[in-house]
Short mmCIF file of N, CA and C in Angstrom, two decimals:
data_model
loop_
_atom_site.label_atom_id
_atom_site.label_comp_id
_atom_site.label_asym_id
_atom_site.label_seq_id
_atom_site.Cartn_x
_atom_site.Cartn_y
_atom_site.Cartn_z
N PHE A 570 -104.24 59.73 180.04
CA PHE A 570 -103.81 59.36 181.34
C PHE A 570 -103.71 59.76 182.57
N GLN A 571 -104.29 59.37 183.86
CA GLN A 571 -104.39 60.25 185.09
C GLN A 571 -102.65 60.37 185.49
N SER A 572 -101.75 59.08 185.16
CA SER A 572 -100.68 59.22 185.84
C SER A 572 -99.36 60.21 185.40
N ILE A 573 -99.91 60.87 184.53
CA ILE A 573 -98.41 62.30 183.91
C ILE A 573 -99.40 63.21 183.52
N TRP A 574 -99.19 63.84 183.91
CA TRP A 574 -99.01 65.65 183.89
C TRP A 574 -98.42 66.64 183.32
N TRP A 575 -98.70 67.41 182.70
CA TRP A 575 -97.57 68.82 182.59
C TRP A 575 -97.58 69.65 184.11
N GLY A 576 -96.70 70.28 184.72
CA GLY A 576 -96.40 71.00 185.42
C GLY A 576 -97.38 71.74 185.45
N ASP A 577 -97.43 73.42 186.08
CA ASP A 577 -98.62 74.37 185.72
C ASP A 577 -97.45 75.35 184.76
N ASP A 578 -96.75 75.73 184.30
CA ASP A 578 -96.14 76.28 183.55
C ASP A 578 -95.93 75.86 182.18
N GLY A 579 -95.63 74.22 182.34
CA GLY A 579 -95.60 73.71 180.90
C GLY A 579 -94.29 73.70 180.70
N ASN A 580 -93.57 73.50 181.53
CA ASN A 580 -92.24 73.28 181.39
C ASN A 580 -91.43 72.21 182.14
N CYS A 581 -92.43 70.91 182.67
CA CYS A 581 -92.04 70.46 183.15
C CYS A 581 -92.86 69.00 182.68
N ILE A 582 -92.82 67.76 183.54
CA ILE A 582 -93.97 66.50 183.58
C ILE A 582 -93.58 66.00 184.89
N VAL A 583 -94.36 65.89 185.37
CA VAL A 583 -95.01 65.59 186.68
C VAL A 583 -95.44 63.95 186.70
N ILE A 584 -94.89 63.09 186.87
CA ILE A 584 -95.44 61.60 186.95
C ILE A 584 -96.09 60.83 188.63
N ALA A 585 -97.09 60.22 188.37
CA ALA A 585 -97.50 59.55 190.15
C ALA A 585 -96.78 58.48 189.79
N ASP A 586 -95.68 58.07 190.52
CA ASP A 586 -95.02 56.56 190.14
C ASP A 586 -95.42 55.42 190.34
N LYS A 587 -96.34 55.45 191.48
CA LYS A 587 -97.08 54.26 191.63
C LYS A 587 -98.40 53.89 190.56
N LEU A 588 -98.97 54.80 189.98
CA LEU A 588 -100.49 54.67 189.40
C LEU A 588 -99.48 54.44 187.91
N PHE A 589 -98.38 55.18 187.30
CA PHE A 589 -97.60 55.50 186.14
C PHE A 589 -97.23 54.02 185.77
N ARG A 590 -96.96 53.33 186.83
CA ARG A 590 -96.30 51.74 186.87
C ARG A 590 -97.81 51.29 186.56
N LYS A 591 -98.77 50.95 186.93
CA LYS A 591 -99.86 50.42 186.82
C LYS A 591 -100.59 50.79 185.14
N GLU A 592 -100.85 52.01 185.49
CA GLU A 592 -102.08 52.71 184.31
C GLU A 592 -100.64 52.19 182.27
N VAL A 593 -99.32 52.86 182.69
CA VAL A 593 -98.83 52.68 181.46
C VAL A 593 -97.73 51.60 181.38
N LEU A 594 -96.83 51.55 182.13
CA LEU A 594 -95.60 50.45 182.48
C LEU A 594 -96.08 48.95 182.03
N GLY A 595 -97.63 48.84 182.65
CA GLY A 595 -98.07 47.62 182.97
C GLY A 595 -99.19 46.99 181.79
N ARG A 596 -99.08 47.88 180.84
CA ARG A 596 -99.93 47.56 179.82
C ARG A 596 -99.28 46.16 179.11
N ARG A 597 -99.74 45.10 178.30
CA ARG A 597 -99.46 44.46 177.55
C ARG A 597 -99.87 44.63 176.13
N GLY A 598 -99.50 43.37 175.52
CA GLY A 598 -99.68 43.12 174.01
C GLY A 598 -100.13 44.37 172.89
N HIS A 599 -100.86 44.69 172.23
CA HIS A 599 -100.74 45.67 170.87
C HIS A 599 -101.50 46.90 172.01
N LEU A 600 -101.45 47.23 173.47
CA LEU A 600 -101.85 48.37 174.24
C LEU A 600 -100.95 48.59 174.71
N LYS A 601 -99.53 47.98 174.79
CA LYS A 601 -98.11 48.51 175.32
C LYS A 601 -97.29 49.56 174.88
N ILE A 602 -96.86 50.67 175.12
CA ILE A 602 -96.12 52.00 174.70
C ILE A 602 -94.87 51.98 174.95
N PHE A 603 -94.25 51.34 176.00
CA PHE A 603 -92.39 51.82 175.85
C PHE A 603 -92.34 50.10 176.05
N GLN A 604 -90.80 49.72 175.52
CA GLN A 604 -90.51 48.41 175.92
C GLN A 604 -90.28 47.92 177.48
N THR A 605 -89.87 49.03 177.99
CA THR A 605 -89.64 48.83 179.44
C THR A 605 -90.85 48.51 180.12
N GLU A 606 -91.25 47.83 181.61
CA GLU A 606 -91.90 47.15 182.74
C GLU A 606 -91.60 48.11 183.15
N SER A 607 -89.90 48.76 183.71
CA SER A 607 -90.03 49.11 185.24
C SER A 607 -89.89 50.19 185.10
N MET A 608 -89.72 51.02 186.36
CA MET A 608 -89.78 52.55 186.37
C MET A 608 -88.38 52.82 186.32
N ARG A 609 -87.77 52.26 186.92
CA ARG A 609 -85.86 52.34 186.71
C ARG A 609 -85.91 52.37 185.52
N GLY A 610 -86.21 51.13 184.65
CA GLY A 610 -86.06 51.67 182.69
C GLY A 610 -86.34 52.94 182.36
N PHE A 611 -87.77 53.11 182.73
CA PHE A 611 -88.41 54.63 182.12
C PHE A 611 -87.52 55.47 182.46
N ILE A 612 -86.74 55.91 183.71
CA ILE A 612 -86.09 57.03 184.22
C ILE A 612 -84.96 57.40 183.76
N GLN A 613 -84.28 55.81 183.34
CA GLN A 613 -83.41 56.24 182.57
C GLN A 613 -83.23 56.33 181.09
N GLN A 614 -84.40 56.19 180.06
CA GLN A 614 -85.05 56.50 179.24
C GLN A 614 -85.18 58.14 178.99
N LEU A 615 -85.52 58.66 179.94
CA LEU A 615 -85.76 60.47 180.26
C LEU A 615 -84.81 60.57 179.91
N LYS A 616 -83.68 60.30 181.32
CA LYS A 616 -82.43 60.88 181.50
C LYS A 616 -81.41 60.95 180.11
N LEU A 617 -81.81 59.52 179.01
CA LEU A 617 -81.01 59.14 177.77
C LEU A 617 -81.59 60.64 176.90
N HIS A 618 -82.69 60.78 177.18
CA HIS A 618 -83.45 61.78 176.41
C HIS A 618 -83.08 63.31 176.88
N GLY A 619 -82.11 63.38 177.79
CA GLY A 619 -82.01 64.87 178.16
C GLY A 619 -82.88 65.64 179.16
N PHE A 620 -83.47 64.45 179.86
CA PHE A 620 -84.74 65.00 181.46
C PHE A 620 -83.62 64.85 182.09
N CYS A 621 -84.25 66.06 183.25
CA CYS A 621 -82.62 66.18 184.73
C CYS A 621 -84.44 65.73 185.82
N LYS A 622 -84.22 65.51 186.79
CA LYS A 622 -85.47 65.15 187.93
C LYS A 622 -85.32 66.67 188.96
N MET A 623 -86.43 67.07 188.95
CA MET A 623 -86.62 68.48 189.11
C MET A 623 -86.44 68.64 190.51
N GLN A 624 -86.34 69.26 191.68
CA GLN A 624 -86.46 69.17 193.28
C GLN A 624 -88.27 70.44 193.15
N ARG A 625 -88.89 69.10 194.11
CA ARG A 625 -90.12 70.35 194.20
C ARG A 625 -89.73 71.31 195.39
N ALA A 626 -90.32 72.65 194.14
CA ALA A 626 -89.62 74.04 194.41
C ALA A 626 -91.30 74.49 194.67
N SER A 627 -90.32 75.92 194.89
CA SER A 627 -92.21 76.98 195.10
C SER A 627 -92.82 77.11 194.00
N PHE A 628 -92.80 76.80 192.89
CA PHE A 628 -92.98 76.78 191.70
C PHE A 628 -94.41 76.04 191.60
N ILE A 629 -94.40 75.27 192.25
CA ILE A 629 -95.89 74.34 192.04
C ILE A 629 -96.63 74.73 192.73
N SER A 630 -98.12 74.94 192.03
CA SER A 630 -98.98 75.41 191.98
C SER A 630 -100.15 74.33 193.47
N ALA A 631 -100.89 74.90 193.71
CA ALA A 631 -101.48 74.85 194.59
C ALA A 631 -102.76 73.18 194.47
N PHE A 632 -102.69 73.26 193.33
CA PHE A 632 -103.27 72.04 192.86
C PHE A 632 -102.47 70.71 192.89
N ILE A 633 -100.89 71.25 192.49
CA ILE A 633 -99.90 70.10 192.71
C ILE A 633 -99.65 69.43 193.99
N LYS A 634 -99.75 70.50 194.79
CA LYS A 634 -99.56 70.56 195.96
C LYS A 634 -100.72 69.63 197.12
N GLU A 635 -101.76 69.72 196.36
CA GLU A 635 -102.66 69.29 196.84
C GLU A 635 -102.66 67.23 196.41
N LEU A 636 -101.97 67.25 195.18
CA LEU A 636 -101.81 66.26 195.21
C LEU A 636 -100.58 65.59 195.36
N GLN A 637 -99.77 66.11 195.90
CA GLN A 637 -98.55 65.51 196.58
C GLN A 637 -99.03 65.69 198.28
N ALA A 638 -99.48 65.96 198.73
CA ALA A 638 -100.75 65.62 200.07
C ALA A 638 -101.43 64.25 199.51
N LEU A 639 -102.03 63.91 198.87
CA LEU A 639 -102.66 62.41 197.93
C LEU A 639 -101.74 61.47 198.53
N ALA A 640 -100.58 61.96 197.65
CA ALA A 640 -99.49 61.04 197.61
C ALA A 640 -98.86 60.50 198.61
N ALA A 641 -98.61 61.48 199.61
CA ALA A 641 -98.04 61.76 200.97
C ALA A 641 -98.73 60.51 202.10
N ALA A 642 -99.95 60.93 201.28
CA ALA A 642 -101.27 59.96 202.13
C ALA A 642 -101.28 58.51 201.78
N GLY A 643 -100.57 57.98 201.05
CA GLY A 643 -100.37 56.96 200.84
C GLY A 643 -101.61 56.09 199.57
N SER A 644 -101.74 57.35 198.74
CA SER A 644 -102.99 57.03 197.62
C SER A 644 -102.57 56.46 196.44
N ALA A 645 -103.24 55.73 195.73
CA ALA A 645 -103.12 55.06 194.48
C ALA A 645 -101.72 55.94 193.49
N LEU A 646 -101.67 56.99 193.70
CA LEU A 646 -100.99 57.84 192.74
C LEU A 646 -99.77 57.77 193.20
N GLY A 647 -98.99 57.49 194.33
CA GLY A 647 -97.64 56.84 194.93
C GLY A 647 -96.94 58.55 195.01
N LYS A 648 -95.83 58.31 194.73
CA LYS A 648 -94.70 59.31 194.65
C LYS A 648 -94.72 60.26 193.44
N LEU A 649 -94.59 61.46 193.61
CA LEU A 649 -94.59 62.67 192.48
C LEU A 649 -93.48 62.59 192.18
N LEU A 650 -93.24 62.32 190.73
CA LEU A 650 -91.59 62.31 190.55
C LEU A 650 -92.08 64.07 189.19
N PHE A 651 -90.97 64.61 189.20
CA PHE A 651 -90.70 66.18 188.34
C PHE A 651 -90.01 65.77 187.51
N TYR A 652 -90.08 65.89 186.41
CA TYR A 652 -88.72 65.95 185.30
C TYR A 652 -88.76 67.35 184.37
N HIS A 653 -88.02 67.33 184.00
CA HIS A 653 -87.47 68.87 182.88
C HIS A 653 -87.12 68.38 181.57
N ASN A 654 -87.23 68.95 180.82
CA ASN A 654 -86.30 69.53 179.35
C ASN A 654 -86.46 70.14 178.92
N PRO A 655 -85.48 71.11 178.68
CA PRO A 655 -85.68 72.47 177.74
C PRO A 655 -85.89 72.24 176.24
N PHE A 656 -86.15 71.14 176.00
CA PHE A 656 -86.87 71.39 174.57
C PHE A 656 -87.90 70.50 174.38
N PHE A 657 -88.68 70.23 175.48
CA PHE A 657 -90.05 69.69 176.14
C PHE A 657 -90.91 70.29 176.62
N LYS A 658 -91.86 71.18 176.08
CA LYS A 658 -92.10 72.20 176.72
C LYS A 658 -93.81 72.21 176.20
N ARG A 659 -95.03 72.08 176.78
CA ARG A 659 -96.50 72.15 176.31
C ARG A 659 -96.52 73.68 175.22
N ASP A 660 -97.25 73.30 174.63
CA ASP A 660 -97.39 74.62 173.49
C ASP A 660 -96.44 75.02 172.60
N TYR A 661 -95.12 74.06 172.79
CA TYR A 661 -93.64 74.07 171.77
C TYR A 661 -93.76 72.95 171.11
N PRO A 662 -94.27 72.31 169.82
CA PRO A 662 -94.13 71.05 169.38
C PRO A 662 -92.81 70.87 168.63
N ASN A 663 -92.54 72.14 167.86
CA ASN A 663 -91.54 72.45 167.05
C ASN A 663 -90.46 72.06 167.76
N LEU A 664 -89.90 72.12 169.21
CA LEU A 664 -89.15 71.89 169.94
C LEU A 664 -88.68 70.47 169.98
N LEU A 665 -89.83 69.67 170.22
CA LEU A 665 -89.81 68.01 170.12
C LEU A 665 -88.24 67.16 169.11
N GLY A 666 -88.49 67.80 167.84
CA GLY A 666 -87.30 66.89 167.22
C GLY A 666 -85.67 67.21 167.74
N THR A 667 -85.64 68.75 169.10
CA THR A 667 -84.17 68.62 169.49
C THR A 667 -84.37 67.19 170.38
N CYS A 668 -84.99 66.81 170.93
CA CYS A 668 -85.53 65.74 172.18
C CYS A 668 -84.76 64.68 171.96
N MET A 669 -83.10 64.14 171.54
CA MET A 669 -82.75 62.86 170.76
C MET A 669 -82.24 62.57 171.82
N ARG A 670 -81.83 61.16 171.44
CA ARG A 670 -81.65 60.59 172.72
C ARG A 670 -79.96 60.60 172.62
N SER A 671 -79.32 60.77 173.66
CA SER A 671 -78.03 60.85 173.79
C SER A 671 -76.89 60.00 173.57
#
């Protein structure tokens, strides 16, 4: 998918709001991934699984800053959202078992 990716350090996910709605939440039939079709419902599910919204901080790389500039210019990406869960990290699949619904 082009609408969601790992942050630089692998400790957060970055979601391009507008594109994610179209590319992931807009899927129908056997291609559907999530039960919800709304971004609000998806964000609620993230929060139920221990994810917290992050503020854009100085750790964001130049690459992500470029994407932010594209989003601010009104591209197909939309607003960029950053979410973090201490047990959801790139290269640590053994932690996934602790990302349970609260």
